[in-house]
Coordinates of C-alpha atoms in Angstrom, one line a residue:
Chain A
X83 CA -18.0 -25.7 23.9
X84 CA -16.2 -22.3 23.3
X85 CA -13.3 -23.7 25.7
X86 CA -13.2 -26.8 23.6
X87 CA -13.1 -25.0 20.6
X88 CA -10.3 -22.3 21.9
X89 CA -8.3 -25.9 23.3
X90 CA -8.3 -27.3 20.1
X91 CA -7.0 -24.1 18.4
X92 CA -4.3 -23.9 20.5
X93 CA -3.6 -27.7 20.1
X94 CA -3.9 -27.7 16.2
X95 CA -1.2 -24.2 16.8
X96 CA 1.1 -26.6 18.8
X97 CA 0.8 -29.0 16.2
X98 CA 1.6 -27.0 13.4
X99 CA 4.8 -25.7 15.5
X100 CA 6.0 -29.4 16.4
X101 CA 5.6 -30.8 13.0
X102 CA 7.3 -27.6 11.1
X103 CA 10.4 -27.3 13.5
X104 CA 12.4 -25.9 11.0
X105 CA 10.2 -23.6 9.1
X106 CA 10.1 -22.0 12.8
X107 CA 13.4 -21.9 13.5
X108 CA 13.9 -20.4 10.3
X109 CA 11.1 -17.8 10.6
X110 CA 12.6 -17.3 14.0
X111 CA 15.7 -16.5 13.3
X112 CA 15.0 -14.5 10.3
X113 CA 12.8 -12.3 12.7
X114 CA 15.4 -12.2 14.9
X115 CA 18.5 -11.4 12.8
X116 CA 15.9 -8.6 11.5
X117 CA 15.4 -7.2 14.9
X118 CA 18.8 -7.6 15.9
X119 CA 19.7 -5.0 12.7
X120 CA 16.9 -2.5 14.0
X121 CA 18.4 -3.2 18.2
X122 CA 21.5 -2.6 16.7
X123 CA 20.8 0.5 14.6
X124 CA 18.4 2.0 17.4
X125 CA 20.5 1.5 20.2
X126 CA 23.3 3.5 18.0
X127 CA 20.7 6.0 17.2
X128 CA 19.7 6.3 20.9
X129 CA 23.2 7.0 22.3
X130 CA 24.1 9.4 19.4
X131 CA 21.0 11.5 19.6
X132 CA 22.1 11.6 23.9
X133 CA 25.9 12.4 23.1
X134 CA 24.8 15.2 21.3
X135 CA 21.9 16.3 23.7
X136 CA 24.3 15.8 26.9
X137 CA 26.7 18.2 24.8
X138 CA 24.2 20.8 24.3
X139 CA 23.2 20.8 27.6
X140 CA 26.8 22.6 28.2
X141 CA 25.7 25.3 25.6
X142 CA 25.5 29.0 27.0
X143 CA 24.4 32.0 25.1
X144 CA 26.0 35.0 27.0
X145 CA 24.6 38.5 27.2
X146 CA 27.6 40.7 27.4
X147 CA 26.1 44.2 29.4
X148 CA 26.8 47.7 28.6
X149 CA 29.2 48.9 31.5
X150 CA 26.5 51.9 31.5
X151 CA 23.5 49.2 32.2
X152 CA 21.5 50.6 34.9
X153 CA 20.0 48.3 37.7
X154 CA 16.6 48.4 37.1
X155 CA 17.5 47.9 33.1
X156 CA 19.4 45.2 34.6
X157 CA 16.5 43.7 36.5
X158 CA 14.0 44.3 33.6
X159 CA 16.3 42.2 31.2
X160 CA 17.2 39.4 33.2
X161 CA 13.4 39.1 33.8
X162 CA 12.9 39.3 30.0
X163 CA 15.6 36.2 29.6
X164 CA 13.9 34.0 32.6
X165 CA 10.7 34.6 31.0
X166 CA 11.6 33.6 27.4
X167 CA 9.9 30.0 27.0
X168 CA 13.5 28.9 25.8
X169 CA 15.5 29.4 28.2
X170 CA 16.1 26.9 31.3
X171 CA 18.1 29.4 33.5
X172 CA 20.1 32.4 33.7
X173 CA 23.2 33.3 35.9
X174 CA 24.3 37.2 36.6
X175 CA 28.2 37.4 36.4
X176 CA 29.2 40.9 37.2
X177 CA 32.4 42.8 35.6
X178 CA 34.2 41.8 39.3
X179 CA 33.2 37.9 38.9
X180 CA 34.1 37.9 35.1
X181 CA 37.8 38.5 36.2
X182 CA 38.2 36.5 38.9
X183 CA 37.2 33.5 36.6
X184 CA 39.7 34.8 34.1
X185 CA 42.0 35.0 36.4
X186 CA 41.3 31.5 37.6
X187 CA 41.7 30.6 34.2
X188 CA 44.9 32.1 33.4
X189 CA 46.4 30.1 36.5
X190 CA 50.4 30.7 37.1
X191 CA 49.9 33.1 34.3
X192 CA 47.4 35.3 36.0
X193 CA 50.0 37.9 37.1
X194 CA 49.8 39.2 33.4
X195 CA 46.6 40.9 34.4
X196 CA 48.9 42.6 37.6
X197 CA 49.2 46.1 35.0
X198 CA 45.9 46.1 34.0
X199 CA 44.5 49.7 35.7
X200 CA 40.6 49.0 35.1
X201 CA 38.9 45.8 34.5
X202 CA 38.0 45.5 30.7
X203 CA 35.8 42.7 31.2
X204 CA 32.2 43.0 30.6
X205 CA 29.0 41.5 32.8
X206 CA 26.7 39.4 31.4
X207 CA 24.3 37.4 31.5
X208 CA 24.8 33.6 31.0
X209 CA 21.3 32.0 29.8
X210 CA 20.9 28.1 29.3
X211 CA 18.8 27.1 26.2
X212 CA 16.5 24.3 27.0
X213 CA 16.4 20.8 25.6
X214 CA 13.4 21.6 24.1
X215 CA 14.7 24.0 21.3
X216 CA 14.8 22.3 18.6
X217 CA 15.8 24.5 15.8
X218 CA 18.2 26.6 14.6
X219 CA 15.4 29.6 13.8
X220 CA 14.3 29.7 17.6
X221 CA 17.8 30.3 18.8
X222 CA 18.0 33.0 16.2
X223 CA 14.8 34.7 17.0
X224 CA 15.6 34.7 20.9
X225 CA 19.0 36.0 20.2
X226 CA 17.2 38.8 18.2
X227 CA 14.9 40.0 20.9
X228 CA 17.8 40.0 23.6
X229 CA 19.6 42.1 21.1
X230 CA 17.2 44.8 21.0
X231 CA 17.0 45.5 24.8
X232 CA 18.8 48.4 26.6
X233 CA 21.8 47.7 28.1
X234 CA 22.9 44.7 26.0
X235 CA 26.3 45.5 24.2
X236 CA 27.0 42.0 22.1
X237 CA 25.3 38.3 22.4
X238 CA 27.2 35.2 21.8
X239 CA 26.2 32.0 21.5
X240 CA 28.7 30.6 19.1
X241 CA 26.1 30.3 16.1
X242 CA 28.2 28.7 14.0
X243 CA 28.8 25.6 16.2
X244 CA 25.4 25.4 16.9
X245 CA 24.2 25.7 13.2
X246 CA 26.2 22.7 13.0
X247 CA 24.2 20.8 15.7
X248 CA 20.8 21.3 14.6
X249 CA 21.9 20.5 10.9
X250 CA 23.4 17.1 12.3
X251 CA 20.0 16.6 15.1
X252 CA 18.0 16.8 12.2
X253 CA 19.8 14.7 9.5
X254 CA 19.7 12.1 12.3
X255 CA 16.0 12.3 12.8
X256 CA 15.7 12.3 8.5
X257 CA 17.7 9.0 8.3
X258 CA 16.3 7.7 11.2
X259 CA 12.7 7.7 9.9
X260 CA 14.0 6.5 7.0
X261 CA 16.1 3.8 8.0
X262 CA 13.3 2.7 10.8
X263 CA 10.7 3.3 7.9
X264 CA 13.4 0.6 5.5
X265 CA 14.6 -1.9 7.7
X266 CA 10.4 -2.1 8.9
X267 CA 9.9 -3.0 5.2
X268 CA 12.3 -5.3 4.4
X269 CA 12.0 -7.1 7.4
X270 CA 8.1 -7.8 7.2
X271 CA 9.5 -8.7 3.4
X272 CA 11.3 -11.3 4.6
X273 CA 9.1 -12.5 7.2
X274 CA 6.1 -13.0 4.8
X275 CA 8.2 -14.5 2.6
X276 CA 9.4 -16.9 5.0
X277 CA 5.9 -17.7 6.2
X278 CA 4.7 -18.0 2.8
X279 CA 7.4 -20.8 2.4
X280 CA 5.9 -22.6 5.7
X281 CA 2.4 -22.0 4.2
X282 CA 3.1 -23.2 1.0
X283 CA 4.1 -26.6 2.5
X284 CA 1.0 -26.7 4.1
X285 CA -1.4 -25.5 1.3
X286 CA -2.3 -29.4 1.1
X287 CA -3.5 -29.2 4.8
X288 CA -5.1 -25.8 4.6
X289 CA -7.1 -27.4 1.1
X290 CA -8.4 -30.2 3.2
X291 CA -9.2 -28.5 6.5
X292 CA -11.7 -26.6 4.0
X293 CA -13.0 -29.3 2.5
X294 CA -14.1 -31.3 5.3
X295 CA -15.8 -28.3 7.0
X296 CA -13.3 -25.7 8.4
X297 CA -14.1 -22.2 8.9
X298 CA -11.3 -20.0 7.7
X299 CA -11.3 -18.7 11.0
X300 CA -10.5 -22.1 12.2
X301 CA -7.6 -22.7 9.8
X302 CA -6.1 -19.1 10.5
X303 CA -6.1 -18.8 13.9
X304 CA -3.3 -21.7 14.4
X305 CA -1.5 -19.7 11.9
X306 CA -1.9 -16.3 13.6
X307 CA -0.9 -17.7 16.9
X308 CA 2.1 -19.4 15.5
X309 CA 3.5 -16.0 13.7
X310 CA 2.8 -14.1 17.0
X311 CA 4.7 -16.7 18.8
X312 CA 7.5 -16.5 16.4
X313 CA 7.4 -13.0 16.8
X314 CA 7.6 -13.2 20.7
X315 CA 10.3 -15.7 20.9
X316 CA 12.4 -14.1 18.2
X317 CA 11.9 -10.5 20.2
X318 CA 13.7 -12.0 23.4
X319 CA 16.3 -13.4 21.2
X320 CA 17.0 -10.7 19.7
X321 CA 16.6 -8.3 22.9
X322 CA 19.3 -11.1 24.5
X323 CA 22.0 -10.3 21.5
X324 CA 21.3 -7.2 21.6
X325 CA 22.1 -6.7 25.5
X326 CA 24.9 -9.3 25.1
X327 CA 26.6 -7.2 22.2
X328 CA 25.9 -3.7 24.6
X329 CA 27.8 -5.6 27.5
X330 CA 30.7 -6.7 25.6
X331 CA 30.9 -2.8 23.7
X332 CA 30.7 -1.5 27.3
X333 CA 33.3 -3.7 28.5
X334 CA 35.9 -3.0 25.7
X335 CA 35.2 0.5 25.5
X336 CA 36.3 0.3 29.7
X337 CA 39.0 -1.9 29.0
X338 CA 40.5 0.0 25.5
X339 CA 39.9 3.2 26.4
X340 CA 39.8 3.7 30.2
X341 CA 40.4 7.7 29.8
X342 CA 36.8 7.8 28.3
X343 CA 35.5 6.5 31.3
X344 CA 33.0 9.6 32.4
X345 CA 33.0 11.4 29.5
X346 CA 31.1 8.5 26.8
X347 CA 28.8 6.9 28.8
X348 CA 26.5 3.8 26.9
X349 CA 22.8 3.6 27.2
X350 CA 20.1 0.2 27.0
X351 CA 16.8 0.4 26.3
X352 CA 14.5 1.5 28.8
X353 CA 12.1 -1.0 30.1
X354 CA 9.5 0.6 27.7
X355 CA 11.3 0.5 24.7
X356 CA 12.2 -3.2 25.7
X357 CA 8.1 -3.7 26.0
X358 CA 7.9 -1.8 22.4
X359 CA 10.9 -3.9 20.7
X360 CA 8.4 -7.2 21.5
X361 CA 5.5 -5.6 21.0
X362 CA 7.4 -5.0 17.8
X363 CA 8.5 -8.6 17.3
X364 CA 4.9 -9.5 17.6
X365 CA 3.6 -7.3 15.3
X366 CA 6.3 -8.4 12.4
X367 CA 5.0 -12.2 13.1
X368 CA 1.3 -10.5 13.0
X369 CA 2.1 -8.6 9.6
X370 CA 4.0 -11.6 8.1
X371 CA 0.8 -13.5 8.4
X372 CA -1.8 -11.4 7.2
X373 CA 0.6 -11.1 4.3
X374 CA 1.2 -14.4 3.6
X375 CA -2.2 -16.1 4.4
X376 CA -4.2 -13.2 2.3
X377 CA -1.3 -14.0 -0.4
X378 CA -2.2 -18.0 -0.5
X379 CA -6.1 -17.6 -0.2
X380 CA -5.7 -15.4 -3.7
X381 CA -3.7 -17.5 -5.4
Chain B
X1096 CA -40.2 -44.9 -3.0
X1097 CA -42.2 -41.6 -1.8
X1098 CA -40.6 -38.2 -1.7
X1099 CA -42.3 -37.6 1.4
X1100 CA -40.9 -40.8 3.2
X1101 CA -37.8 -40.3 1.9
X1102 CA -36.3 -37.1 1.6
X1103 CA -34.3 -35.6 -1.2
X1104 CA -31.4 -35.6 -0.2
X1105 CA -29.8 -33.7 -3.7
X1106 CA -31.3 -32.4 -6.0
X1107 CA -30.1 -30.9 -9.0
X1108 CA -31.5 -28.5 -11.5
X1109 CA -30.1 -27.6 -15.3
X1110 CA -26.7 -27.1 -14.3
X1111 CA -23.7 -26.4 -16.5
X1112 CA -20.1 -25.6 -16.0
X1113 CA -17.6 -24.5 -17.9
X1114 CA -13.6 -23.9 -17.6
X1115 CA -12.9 -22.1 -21.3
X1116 CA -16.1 -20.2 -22.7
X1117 CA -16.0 -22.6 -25.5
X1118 CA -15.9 -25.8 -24.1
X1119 CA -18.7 -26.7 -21.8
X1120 CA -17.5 -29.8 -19.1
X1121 CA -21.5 -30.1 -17.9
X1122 CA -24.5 -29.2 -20.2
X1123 CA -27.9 -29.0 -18.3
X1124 CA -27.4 -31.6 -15.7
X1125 CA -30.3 -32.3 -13.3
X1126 CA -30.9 -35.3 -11.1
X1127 CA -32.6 -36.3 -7.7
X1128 CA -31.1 -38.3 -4.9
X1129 CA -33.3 -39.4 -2.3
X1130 CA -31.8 -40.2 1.2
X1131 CA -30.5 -43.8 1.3
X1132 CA -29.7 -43.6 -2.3
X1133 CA -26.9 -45.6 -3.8
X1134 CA -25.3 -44.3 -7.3
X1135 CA -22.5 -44.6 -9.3
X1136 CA -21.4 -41.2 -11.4
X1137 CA -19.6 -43.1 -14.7
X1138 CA -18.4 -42.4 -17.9
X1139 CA -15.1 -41.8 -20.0
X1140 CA -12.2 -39.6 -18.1
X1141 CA -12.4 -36.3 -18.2
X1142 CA -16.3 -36.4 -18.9
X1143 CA -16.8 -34.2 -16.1
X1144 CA -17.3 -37.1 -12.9
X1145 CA -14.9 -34.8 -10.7
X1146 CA -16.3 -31.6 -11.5
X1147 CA -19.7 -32.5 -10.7
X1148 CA -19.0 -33.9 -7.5
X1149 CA -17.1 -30.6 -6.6
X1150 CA -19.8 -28.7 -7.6
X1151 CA -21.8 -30.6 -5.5
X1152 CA -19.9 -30.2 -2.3
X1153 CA -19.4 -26.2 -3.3
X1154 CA -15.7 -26.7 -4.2
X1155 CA -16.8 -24.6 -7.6
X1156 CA -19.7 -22.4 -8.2
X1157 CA -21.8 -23.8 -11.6
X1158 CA -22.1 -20.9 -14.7
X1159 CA -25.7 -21.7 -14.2
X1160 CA -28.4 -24.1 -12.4
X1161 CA -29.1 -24.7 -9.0
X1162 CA -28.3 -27.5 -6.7
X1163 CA -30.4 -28.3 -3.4
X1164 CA -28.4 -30.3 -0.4
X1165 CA -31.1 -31.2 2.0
X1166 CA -33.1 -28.6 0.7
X1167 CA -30.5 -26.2 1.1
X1168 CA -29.8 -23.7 -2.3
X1169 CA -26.1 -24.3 -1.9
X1170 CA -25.2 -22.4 -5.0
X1171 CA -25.4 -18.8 -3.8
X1172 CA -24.2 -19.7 -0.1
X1173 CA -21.4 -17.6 1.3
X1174 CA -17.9 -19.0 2.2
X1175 CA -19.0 -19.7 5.6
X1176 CA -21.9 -21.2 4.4
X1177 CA -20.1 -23.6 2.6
X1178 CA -17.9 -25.2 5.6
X1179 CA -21.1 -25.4 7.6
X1180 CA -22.9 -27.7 4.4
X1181 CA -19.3 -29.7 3.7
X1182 CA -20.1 -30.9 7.7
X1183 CA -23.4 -32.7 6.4
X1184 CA -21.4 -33.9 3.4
X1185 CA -18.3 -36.8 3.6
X1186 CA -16.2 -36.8 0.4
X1187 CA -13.9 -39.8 -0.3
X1188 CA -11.2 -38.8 -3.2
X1189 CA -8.8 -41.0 -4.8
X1190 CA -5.4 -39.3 -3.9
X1191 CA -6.7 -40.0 0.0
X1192 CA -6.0 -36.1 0.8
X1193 CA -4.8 -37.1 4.5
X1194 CA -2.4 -34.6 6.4
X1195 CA 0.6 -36.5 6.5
X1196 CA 2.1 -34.7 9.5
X1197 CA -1.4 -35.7 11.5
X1198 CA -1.9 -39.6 13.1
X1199 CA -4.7 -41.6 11.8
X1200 CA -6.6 -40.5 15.0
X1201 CA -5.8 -37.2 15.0
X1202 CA -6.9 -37.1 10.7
X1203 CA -10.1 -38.1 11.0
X1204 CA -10.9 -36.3 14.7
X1205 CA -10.0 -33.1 12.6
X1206 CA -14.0 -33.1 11.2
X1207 CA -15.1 -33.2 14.8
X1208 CA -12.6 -30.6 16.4
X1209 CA -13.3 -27.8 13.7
X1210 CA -17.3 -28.0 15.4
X1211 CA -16.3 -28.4 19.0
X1212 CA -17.2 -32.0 19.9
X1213 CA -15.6 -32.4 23.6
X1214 CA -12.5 -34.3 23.4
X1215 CA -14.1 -38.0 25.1
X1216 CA -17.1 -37.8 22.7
X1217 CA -14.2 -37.7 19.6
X1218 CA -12.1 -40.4 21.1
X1219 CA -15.3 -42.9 21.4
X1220 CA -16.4 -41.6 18.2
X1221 CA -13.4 -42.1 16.3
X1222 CA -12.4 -45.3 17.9
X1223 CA -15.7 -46.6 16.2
X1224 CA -15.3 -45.4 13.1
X1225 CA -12.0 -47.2 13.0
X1226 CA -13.1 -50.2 13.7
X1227 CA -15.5 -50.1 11.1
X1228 CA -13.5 -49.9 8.8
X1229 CA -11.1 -52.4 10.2
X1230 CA -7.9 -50.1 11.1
X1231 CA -8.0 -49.3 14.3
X1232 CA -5.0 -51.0 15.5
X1233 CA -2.9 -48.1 13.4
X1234 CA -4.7 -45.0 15.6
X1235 CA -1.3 -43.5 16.1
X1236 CA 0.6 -44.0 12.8
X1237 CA 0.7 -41.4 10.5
X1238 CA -0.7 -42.0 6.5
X1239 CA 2.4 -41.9 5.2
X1240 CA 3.4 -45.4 7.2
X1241 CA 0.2 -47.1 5.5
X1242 CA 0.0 -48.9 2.6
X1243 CA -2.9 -47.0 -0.3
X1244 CA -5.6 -49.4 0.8
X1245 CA -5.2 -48.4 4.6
X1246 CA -5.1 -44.7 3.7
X1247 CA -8.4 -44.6 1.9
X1248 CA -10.1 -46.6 4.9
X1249 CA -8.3 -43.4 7.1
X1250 CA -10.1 -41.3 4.4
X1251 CA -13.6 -43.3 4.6
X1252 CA -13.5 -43.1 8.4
X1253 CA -13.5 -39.7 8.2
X1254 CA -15.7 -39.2 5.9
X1255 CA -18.2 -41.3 8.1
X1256 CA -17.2 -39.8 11.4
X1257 CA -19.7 -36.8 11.7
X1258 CA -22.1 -39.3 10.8
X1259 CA -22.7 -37.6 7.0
X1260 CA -26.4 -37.6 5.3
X1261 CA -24.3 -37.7 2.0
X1262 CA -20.8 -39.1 0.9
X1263 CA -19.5 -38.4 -2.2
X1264 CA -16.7 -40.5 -3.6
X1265 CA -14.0 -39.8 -6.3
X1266 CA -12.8 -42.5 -7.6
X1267 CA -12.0 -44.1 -4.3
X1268 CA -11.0 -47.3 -5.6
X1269 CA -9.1 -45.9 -8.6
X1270 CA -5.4 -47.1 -7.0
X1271 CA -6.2 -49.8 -5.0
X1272 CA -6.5 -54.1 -6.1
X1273 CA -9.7 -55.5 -6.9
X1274 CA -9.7 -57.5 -3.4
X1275 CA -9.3 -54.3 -1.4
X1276 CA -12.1 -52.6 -4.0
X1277 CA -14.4 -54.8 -2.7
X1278 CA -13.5 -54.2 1.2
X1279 CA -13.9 -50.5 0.0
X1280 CA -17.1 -50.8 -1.4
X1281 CA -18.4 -53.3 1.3
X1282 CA -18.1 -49.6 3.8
X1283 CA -20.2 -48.0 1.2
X1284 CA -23.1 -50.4 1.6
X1285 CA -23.0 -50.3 5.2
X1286 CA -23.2 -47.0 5.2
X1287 CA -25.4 -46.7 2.6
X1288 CA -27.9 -49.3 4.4
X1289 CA -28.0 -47.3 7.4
X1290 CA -29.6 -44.5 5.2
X1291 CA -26.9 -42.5 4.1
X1292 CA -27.0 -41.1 0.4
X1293 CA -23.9 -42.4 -1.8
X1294 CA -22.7 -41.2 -4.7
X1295 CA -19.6 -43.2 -5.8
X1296 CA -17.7 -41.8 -9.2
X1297 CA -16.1 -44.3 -11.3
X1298 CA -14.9 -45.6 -14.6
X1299 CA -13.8 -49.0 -13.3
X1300 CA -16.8 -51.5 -15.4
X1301 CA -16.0 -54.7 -13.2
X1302 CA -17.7 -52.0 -9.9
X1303 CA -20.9 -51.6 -11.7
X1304 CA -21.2 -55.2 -12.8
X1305 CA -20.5 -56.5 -9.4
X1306 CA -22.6 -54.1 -7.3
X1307 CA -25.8 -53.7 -9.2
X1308 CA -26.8 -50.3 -8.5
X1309 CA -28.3 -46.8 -9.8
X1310 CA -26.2 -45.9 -12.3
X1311 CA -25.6 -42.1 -13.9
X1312 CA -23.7 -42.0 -17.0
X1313 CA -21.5 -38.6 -18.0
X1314 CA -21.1 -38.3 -21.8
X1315 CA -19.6 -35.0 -23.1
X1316 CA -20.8 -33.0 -20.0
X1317 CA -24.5 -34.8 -20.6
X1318 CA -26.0 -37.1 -18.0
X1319 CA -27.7 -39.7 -18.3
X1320 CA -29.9 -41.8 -15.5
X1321 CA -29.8 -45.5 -15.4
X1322 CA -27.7 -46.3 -18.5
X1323 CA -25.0 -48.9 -17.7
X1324 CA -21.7 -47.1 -19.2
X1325 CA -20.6 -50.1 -21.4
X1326 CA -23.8 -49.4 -23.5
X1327 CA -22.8 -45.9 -23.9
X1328 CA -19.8 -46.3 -25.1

């Protein structure tokens, strides 16, 4: 009975598809140029937000060291840095290994530094801030602390330029709620709407499916199954153009601009978001539904 | 005719209905219909046949007044209620209201899928019913490919298909010829003859004088049993 019930539920769904091809394709396709937008908008939001996380990942604040600094204050402040919940690691370069590297650096010009009597470089201390610092206030306040120990002489961790990062990180994370938030909107706008225009050309069918007995769980379910499976199949469409656009940007970034190879590097979805971009295609189909067939039963 | 022997099938209690607070489309209607009843709902248009019979199958909720299907307070049942009593009741109307995107078949299995019948029990059953009504060779054509007489038969046969204690009818006839009328009302006799209740409205005179039945006369919302309509008008 239940099985019969459930087969003819999923026949009256098939029905309802066959008969209203292209109110489908339509809803379909709307769904799917929606999702496209959002693929489109959160696959550049994705490899933005990474650019600018793989760049911090080179940042460095450097302790610069008193010449004066005695070991054990040595010891005592490095172990004050590695314990700091910010920082990911922290690398001693002594007065002897700070000139070498500027030495290094200077290349054929290095024998400027052949007069030099003493070496004026400093030591320090060369901490790596981890990913997880997220504002510009933490940096500050750890920056603060360092300062006040014995044996530090000056901290820099070019402020300015990181200022400018968080500002950016969290303009990013502002318009990308609220773009998420807008294109969610519009697009379960649209997809009621379009459902609305397939129900409406149905309204006859729904009026005598109640008349001759239907439950309205009867005459829903058809149409819940039919926006989920517009949802699903406009979720791999979309997930498809999506990929295809990626592969053809990847391939005319390589081709255009082969010097970039290494240092821009393009990232898909993960398998997870992929599951979460049906998932969201699904629930669009869902949402259009509920808002169209609550819409049609009120009027 | 006892009450006992024959169950009452409708009944009917002081009802009224009204659209505009000022204008009242039924004033204190009450009837009985026992089962195996045969009556035609008459009287001018817009005299309130329709709304009666929708009230009757819960398609409107009356202002005030009561009406009993099988027994069965109808007025204050819930939506769910509702679909469960519209199985008990077959309802004809004059516009056909077939799916046009559904077959013949697959319109008038509809009333047997939405309660689960297996599939072979609706195939036998609706085969039957087609052939009652003389259309089964067009099973697997769909309503708009049938001429207005064929459609309604669709429509009867579905209306008969759960095997109904009660059909209403709106006007069933109101589109087709007199020749096809008479096919049409030839169903409702059978059916009727095999104990089902039948309520049949009409304003067509040449029904009531052919087919001498029970007749229930609507005259500004008021109702009146056994009165021919020519002599109320």
């Amino acid at each position: 009975m239940k099985m019969t019930y459930f087969y003819y539920l999923l026949r009256s769904t098939y029905q309802n598809i066959r008969q209203h091809l292209v109110i489908n394709l339509i809803s379909i396709f709307t769904i799917a140029f929606s999702l496209v937008l959002f693929g489109l908008y959160s696959f550049g939001y994705l490899n933005l937000k990474k650019t600018l996380e793989d760049w911090r990942t080179d940042f460095q604040m450097i302790v610069y060291l008193e010449d004066s600094i005695s070991k054990s204050q040595l010891n005592s402040l490095r172990h004050f840095c590695e314990s700091s919940p910010a920082v990911a690691r922290v690398v001693h370069v002594s007065k002897k290994q700070a000139m070498q590297r500027f030495r290094k650096s200077l290349g054929k010009d290095s024998s400027l530094l052949r007069g030099l009597k003493e070496n004026p470089l400093p030591a320090s201390l060369e901490l790596q801030l981890k990913n997880k610092v997220k504002d510009m206030q933490a940096v500050e306040n750890l920056a603060k602390q360092i300062g006040k120990q014995p044996g530090v002489e000056e901290l820099q961790y070019g402020q300015q330029w990181l200022r400018h990062f968080f500002s950016l990180m969290k303009l990013l994370h502002i318009a990308g709620l609220g773009v998420t938030g807008f294109l969610f909107f519009v697009t379960v706008f649209i997809v009621s709407n379009t459902i609305k225009l397939s129900f409406y050309s149905r309204r006859d069918a729904i009026d005598i499916m109640e008349l001759v007995g239907a439950t309205r769980f009867y005459i829903a379910v058809p149409y819940l199954l039919e926006g989920i499976f517009q949802g699903l199949v406009a979720s791999l469409l979309s997930v498809g153009a999506v990929y295809a656009l990626y592969y053809y940007l990847v391939s005319w970034l390589r081709q255009s601009f082969p010097f970039l190879q290494g240092m821009v590097s393009l990232a898909f979805f993960t398998p997870g978001m992929l599951g979460g971009f049906v998932a969201l295609g699904v629930l669009l189909g869902v949402l259009g539904f509920l808002v169209s067939f609550k819409w049609i039963r009120g009027s | 005719m006892s009450s006992k022997k024959w169950p009452r099938m409708i009944r009917v209690f002081h009802l009224y209905k009204s659209y505009l607070p000022t204008v009242a489309v039924l004033q204190d209607v009450s009837f009985t219909l026992e089962a195996g009843d045969f009556v035609f709902l008459t009287g001018p248009s817009g005299a309130g046949k329709t709304t009666l019979l929708r009230l009757l199958f819960a398609a409107e909720r009356p202002k005030s007044g009561q009406i009993l299907i099988n027994g069965k307070n109808i007025t204050s049942f819930s939506r769910r209620q509702i679909a469960h009593v519209r199985r008990s009741i077959g309802v004809v109307f004059q516009d056909f209201k077939l799916i046009n995107y559904r077959t013949v078949f697959d319109n008038v299995a509809l009333v047997l899928e939405i309660t689960g019948t297996p599939r072979n029990e609706i195939k036998k059953r609706v085969w039957k019913v087609l052939k009652m009504v003389g259309i089964e060779q067009k099973l697997y054509r769909y309503p708009l490919e049938l001429s207005g007489g064929e459609q309604q038969r669709v429509a009867i046969a579905r209306a008969l298909v759960n095997d109904p204690q009660i059909i209403l009818a709106d006007e069933p006839t109101g589109n087709l010829d007199f020749e096809i009328t008479t096919e049409i009302m030839n169903i409702f006799n059978n059916v009727n003859a095999q104990g089902t209740t039948v309520m049949v409205a009409t304003h067509n005179q040449l029904l009531l004088q052919k087919f001498k039945r029970k007749v229930f006369t609507l005259h500004n919302g008021m109702l009146q049993e056994g009165v021919p309509a020519q002599e109320n008008q």
